[in-house]
Coordinates of C-alpha atoms and ligand atoms in Angstrom, one line a residue:
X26 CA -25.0 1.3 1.5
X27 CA -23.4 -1.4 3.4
X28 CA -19.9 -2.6 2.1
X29 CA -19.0 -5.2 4.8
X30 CA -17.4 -5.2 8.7
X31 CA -20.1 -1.9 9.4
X32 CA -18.7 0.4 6.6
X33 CA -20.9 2.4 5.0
X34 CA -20.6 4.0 1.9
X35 CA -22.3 5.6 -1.0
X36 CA -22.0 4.8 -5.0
X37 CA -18.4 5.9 -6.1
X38 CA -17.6 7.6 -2.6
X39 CA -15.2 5.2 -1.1
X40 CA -13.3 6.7 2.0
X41 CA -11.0 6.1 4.4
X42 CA -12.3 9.3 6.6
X43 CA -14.5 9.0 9.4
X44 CA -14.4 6.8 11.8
X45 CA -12.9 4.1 9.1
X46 CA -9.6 3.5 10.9
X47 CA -11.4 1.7 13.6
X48 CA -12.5 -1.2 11.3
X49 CA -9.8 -1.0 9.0
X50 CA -7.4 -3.7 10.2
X51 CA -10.2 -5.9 9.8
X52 CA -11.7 -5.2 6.7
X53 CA -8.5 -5.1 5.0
X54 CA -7.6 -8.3 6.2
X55 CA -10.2 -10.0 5.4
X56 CA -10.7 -8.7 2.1
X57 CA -7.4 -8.7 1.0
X58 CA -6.1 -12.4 0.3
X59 CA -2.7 -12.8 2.3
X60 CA -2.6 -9.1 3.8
X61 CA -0.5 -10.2 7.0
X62 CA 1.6 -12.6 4.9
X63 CA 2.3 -9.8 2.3
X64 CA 3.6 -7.6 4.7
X65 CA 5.7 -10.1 6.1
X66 CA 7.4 -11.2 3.0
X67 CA 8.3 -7.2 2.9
X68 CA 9.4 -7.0 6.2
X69 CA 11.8 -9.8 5.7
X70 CA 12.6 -8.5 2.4
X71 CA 13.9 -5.0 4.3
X72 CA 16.4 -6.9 6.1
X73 CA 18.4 -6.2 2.3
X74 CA 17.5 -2.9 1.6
X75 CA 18.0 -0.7 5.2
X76 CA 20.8 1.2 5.2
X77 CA 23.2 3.7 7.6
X78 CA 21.4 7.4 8.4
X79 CA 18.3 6.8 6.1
X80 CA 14.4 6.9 6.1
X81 CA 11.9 4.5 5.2
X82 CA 9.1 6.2 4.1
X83 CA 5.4 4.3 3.5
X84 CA 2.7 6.3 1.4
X85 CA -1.1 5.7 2.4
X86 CA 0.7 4.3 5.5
X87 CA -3.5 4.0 7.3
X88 CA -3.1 2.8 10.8
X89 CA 0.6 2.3 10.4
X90 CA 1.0 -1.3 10.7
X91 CA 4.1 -1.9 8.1
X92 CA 5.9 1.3 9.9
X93 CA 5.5 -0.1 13.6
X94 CA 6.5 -3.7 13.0
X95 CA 9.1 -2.9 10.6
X96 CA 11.0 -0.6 13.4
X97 CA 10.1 -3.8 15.9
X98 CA 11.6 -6.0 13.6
X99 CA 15.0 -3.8 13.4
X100 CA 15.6 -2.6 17.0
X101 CA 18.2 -4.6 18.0
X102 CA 19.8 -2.8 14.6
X103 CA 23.1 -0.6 14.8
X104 CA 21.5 1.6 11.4
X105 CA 20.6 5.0 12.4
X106 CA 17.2 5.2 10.1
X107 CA 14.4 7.1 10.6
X108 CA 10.5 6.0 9.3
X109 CA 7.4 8.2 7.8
X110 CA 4.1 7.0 7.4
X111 CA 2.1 9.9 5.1
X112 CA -1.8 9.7 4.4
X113 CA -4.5 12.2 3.5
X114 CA -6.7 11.2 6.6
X115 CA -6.1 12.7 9.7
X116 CA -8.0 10.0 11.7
X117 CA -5.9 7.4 10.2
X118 CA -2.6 9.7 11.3
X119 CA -3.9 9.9 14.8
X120 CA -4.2 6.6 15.4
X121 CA -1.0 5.6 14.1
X122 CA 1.1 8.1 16.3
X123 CA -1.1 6.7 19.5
X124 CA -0.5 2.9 18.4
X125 CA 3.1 4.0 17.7
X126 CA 3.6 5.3 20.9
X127 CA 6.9 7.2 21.9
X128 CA 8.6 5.6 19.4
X129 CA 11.1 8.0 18.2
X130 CA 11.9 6.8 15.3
X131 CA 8.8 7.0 13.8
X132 CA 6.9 9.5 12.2
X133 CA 3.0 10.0 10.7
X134 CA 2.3 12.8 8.6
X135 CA -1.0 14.1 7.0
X136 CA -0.1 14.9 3.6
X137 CA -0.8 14.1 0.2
X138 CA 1.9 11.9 -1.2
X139 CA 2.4 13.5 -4.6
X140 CA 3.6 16.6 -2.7
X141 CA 6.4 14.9 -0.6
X142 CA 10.5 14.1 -1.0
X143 CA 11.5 10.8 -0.9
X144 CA 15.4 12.0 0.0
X145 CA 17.8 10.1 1.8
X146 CA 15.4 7.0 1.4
X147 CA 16.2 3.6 1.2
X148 CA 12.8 2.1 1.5
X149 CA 9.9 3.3 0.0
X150 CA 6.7 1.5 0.5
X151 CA 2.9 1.4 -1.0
X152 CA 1.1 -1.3 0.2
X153 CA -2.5 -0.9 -1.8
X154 CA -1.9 2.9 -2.2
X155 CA -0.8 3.9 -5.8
X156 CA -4.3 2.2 -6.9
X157 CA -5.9 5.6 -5.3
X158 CA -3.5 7.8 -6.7
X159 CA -5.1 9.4 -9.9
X160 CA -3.9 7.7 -12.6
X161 CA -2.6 11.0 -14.4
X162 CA -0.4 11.7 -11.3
X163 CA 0.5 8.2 -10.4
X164 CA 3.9 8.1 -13.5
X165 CA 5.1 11.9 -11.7
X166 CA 5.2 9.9 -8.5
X167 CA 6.9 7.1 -9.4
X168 CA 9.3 9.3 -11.5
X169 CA 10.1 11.4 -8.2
X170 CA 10.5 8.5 -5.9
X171 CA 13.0 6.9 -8.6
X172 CA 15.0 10.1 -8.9
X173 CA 15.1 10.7 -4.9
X174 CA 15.5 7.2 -3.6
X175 CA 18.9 6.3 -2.1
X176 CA 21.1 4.3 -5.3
X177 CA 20.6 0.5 -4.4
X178 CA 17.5 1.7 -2.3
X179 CA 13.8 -0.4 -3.0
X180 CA 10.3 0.2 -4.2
X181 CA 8.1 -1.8 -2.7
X182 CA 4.7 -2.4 -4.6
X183 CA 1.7 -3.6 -4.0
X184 CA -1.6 -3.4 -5.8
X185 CA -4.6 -4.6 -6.9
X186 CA -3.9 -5.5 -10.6
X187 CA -6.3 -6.1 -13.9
X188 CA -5.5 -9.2 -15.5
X189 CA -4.4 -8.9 -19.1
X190 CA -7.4 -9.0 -21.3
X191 CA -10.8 -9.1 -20.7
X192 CA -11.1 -13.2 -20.2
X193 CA -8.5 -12.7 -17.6
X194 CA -10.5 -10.0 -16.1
X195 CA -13.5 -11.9 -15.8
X196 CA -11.4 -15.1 -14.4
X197 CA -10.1 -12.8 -12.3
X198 CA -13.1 -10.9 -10.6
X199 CA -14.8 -14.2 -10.4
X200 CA -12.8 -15.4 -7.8
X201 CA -12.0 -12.8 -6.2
X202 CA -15.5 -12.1 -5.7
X203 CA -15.9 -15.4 -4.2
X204 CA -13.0 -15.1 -2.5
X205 CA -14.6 -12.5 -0.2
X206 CA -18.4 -14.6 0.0
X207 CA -16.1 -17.4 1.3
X208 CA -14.9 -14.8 4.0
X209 CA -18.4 -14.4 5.2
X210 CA -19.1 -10.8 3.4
X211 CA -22.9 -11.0 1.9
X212 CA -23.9 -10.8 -2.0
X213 CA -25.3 -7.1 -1.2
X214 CA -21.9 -5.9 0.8
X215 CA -19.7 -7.3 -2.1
X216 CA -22.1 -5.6 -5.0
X217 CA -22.3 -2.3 -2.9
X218 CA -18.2 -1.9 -2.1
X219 CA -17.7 -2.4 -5.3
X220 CA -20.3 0.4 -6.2
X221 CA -19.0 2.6 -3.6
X222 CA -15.2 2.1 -5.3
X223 CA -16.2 3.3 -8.7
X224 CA -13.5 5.9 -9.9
X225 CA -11.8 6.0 -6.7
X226 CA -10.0 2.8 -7.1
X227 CA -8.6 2.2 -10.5
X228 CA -6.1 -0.5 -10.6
X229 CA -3.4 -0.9 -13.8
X230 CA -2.6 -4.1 -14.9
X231 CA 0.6 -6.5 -14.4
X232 CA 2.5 -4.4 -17.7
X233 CA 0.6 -1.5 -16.6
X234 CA 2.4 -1.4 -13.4
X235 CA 6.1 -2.6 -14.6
X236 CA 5.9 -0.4 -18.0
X237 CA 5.2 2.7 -14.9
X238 CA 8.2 1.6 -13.2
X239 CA 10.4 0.8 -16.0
X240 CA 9.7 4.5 -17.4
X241 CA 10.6 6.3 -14.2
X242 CA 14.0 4.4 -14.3
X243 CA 13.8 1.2 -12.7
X244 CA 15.5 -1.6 -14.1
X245 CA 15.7 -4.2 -11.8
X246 CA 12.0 -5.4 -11.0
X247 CA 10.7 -8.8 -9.8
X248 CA 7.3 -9.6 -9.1
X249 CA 7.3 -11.1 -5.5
X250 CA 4.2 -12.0 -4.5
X251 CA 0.9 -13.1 -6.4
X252 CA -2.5 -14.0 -5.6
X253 CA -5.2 -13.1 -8.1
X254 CA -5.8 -10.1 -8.5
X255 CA -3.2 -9.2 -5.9
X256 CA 0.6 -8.2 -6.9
X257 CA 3.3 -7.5 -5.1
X258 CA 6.8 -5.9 -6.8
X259 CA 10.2 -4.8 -5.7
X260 CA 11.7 -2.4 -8.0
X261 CA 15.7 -1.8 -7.0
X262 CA 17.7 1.7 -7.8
Ligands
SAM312 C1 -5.8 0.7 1.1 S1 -5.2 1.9 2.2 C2 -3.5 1.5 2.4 C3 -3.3 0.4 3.4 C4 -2.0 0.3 4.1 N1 -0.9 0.8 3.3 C5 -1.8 -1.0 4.7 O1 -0.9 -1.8 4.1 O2 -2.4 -1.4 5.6 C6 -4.9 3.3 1.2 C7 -4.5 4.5 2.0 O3 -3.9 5.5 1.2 C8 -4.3 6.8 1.6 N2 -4.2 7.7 0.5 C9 -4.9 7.8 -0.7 N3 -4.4 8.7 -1.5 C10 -3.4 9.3 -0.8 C11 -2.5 10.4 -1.1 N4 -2.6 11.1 -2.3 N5 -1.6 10.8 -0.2 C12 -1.5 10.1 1.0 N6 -2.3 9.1 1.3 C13 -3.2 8.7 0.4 C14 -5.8 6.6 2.1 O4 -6.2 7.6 3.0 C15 -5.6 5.2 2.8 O5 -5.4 5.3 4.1

């Protein structure tokens, strides 16, 4: 099947292996409403949250955009910090270190996220991530990255979301759907992505997401950034 910008996929097979990475800026910025503005907002959001002799650490960090332009974005900063991007896919983590360069501050790994420390952190990011995570694993994460993160350290969030009830849903879907036709993707590519994401992505709701982050421990949570089905938080330790 076809899903869009010459990915192919089959019926609840989603990837990001293969050669994915090299149409993956892309397709996630044009099917994802505000994806460069998003990670701007977050970049100037870090300016609050980086602190002395720490790491930032991005899960599903792909082709290592938010890791690269964050460390641009803070060179002329006296903070000794470190940064880790961690994904599953080795061709995604190979790219990064190349686009990274000799960068020494920066770091791709390819490991699964649920098997990682989050010590001495005072960032830790997910930009369209947790939504992959299996949802039964997805609370022991959160819980971990609360309990490790530096004290006044951030979460930053960002996922998909399911609207409320099932008339928000369908409000929801709706224009999303022709959010992505007014992009230039065709009926087929949007009917066949969304085939090819059955049971791989699996996205909580608004209270899904906050009652998650409230459990692990979080207490200070604002919802920054909002554009249909798309949610951005920043939960504070
Ligand atoms: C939608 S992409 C993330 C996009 C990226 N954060 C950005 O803003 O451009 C999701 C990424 O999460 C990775 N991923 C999914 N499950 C993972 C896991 N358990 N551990 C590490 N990476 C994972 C995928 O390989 C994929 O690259």
């Amino acid at each position: 099947m076809n899903t869009g910008d010459k990915i192919k996929s089959k019926t609840a097979s989603w990837s990001f292996r293969g050669d994915t990475f090299k149409k993956f800026d892309d397709h996630i910025n044009k099917s994802v409403p505000l994806y460069n503005e998003c990670r701007d907002l977050y970049l100037k959001i870090s300016d609050f949250f980086l602190q002395d002799k720490s790491r930032v650490i991005d899960i599903g960090s792909s082709t290592g955009t938010f890791l690269i332009e964050l460390i641009n974005r803070h060179k002329k900063n006296d903070k000794k910090f470190s940064c880790e991007g961690y994904d599953t896919v080795k061709e995604m983590i190979d790219y990064s270190k190349k686009k990274a360069g000799k960068n020494s501050k920066i770091k791709f790994f390819k490991k699964d996220v649920t098997l990682i420390n989050f010590k001495k952190s005072c960032i830790v990011s997910s930009f369209y991530t947790l939504q992959f995570i299996p949802q039964n694993k997805r609370q022991f994460l959160i819980n971990k990255i609360y309990k490790e993160l530096n004290w006044g350290g951030a979460f930053f969030l960002v996922e998909k979301v399911r609207g409320p009830d099932a008339r928000f849903q369908d409000i929801l879907n709706q224009i999303y759907m022709e959010y992505k036709i007014d992009k230039g993707y065709s009926s087929s590519e949007i009917l066949s992505k969304s085939k090819s994401l059955k049971g791989v992505l699996e996205p909580f709701s608004t209270k899904g997401n906050l009652d998650m982050l409230k459990r692990a421990g979080f207490k200070d949570v604002i919802s920054i950034f909002k554009y249909g089905p798309f949610e951005g938080f920043i939960a504070i330790k």
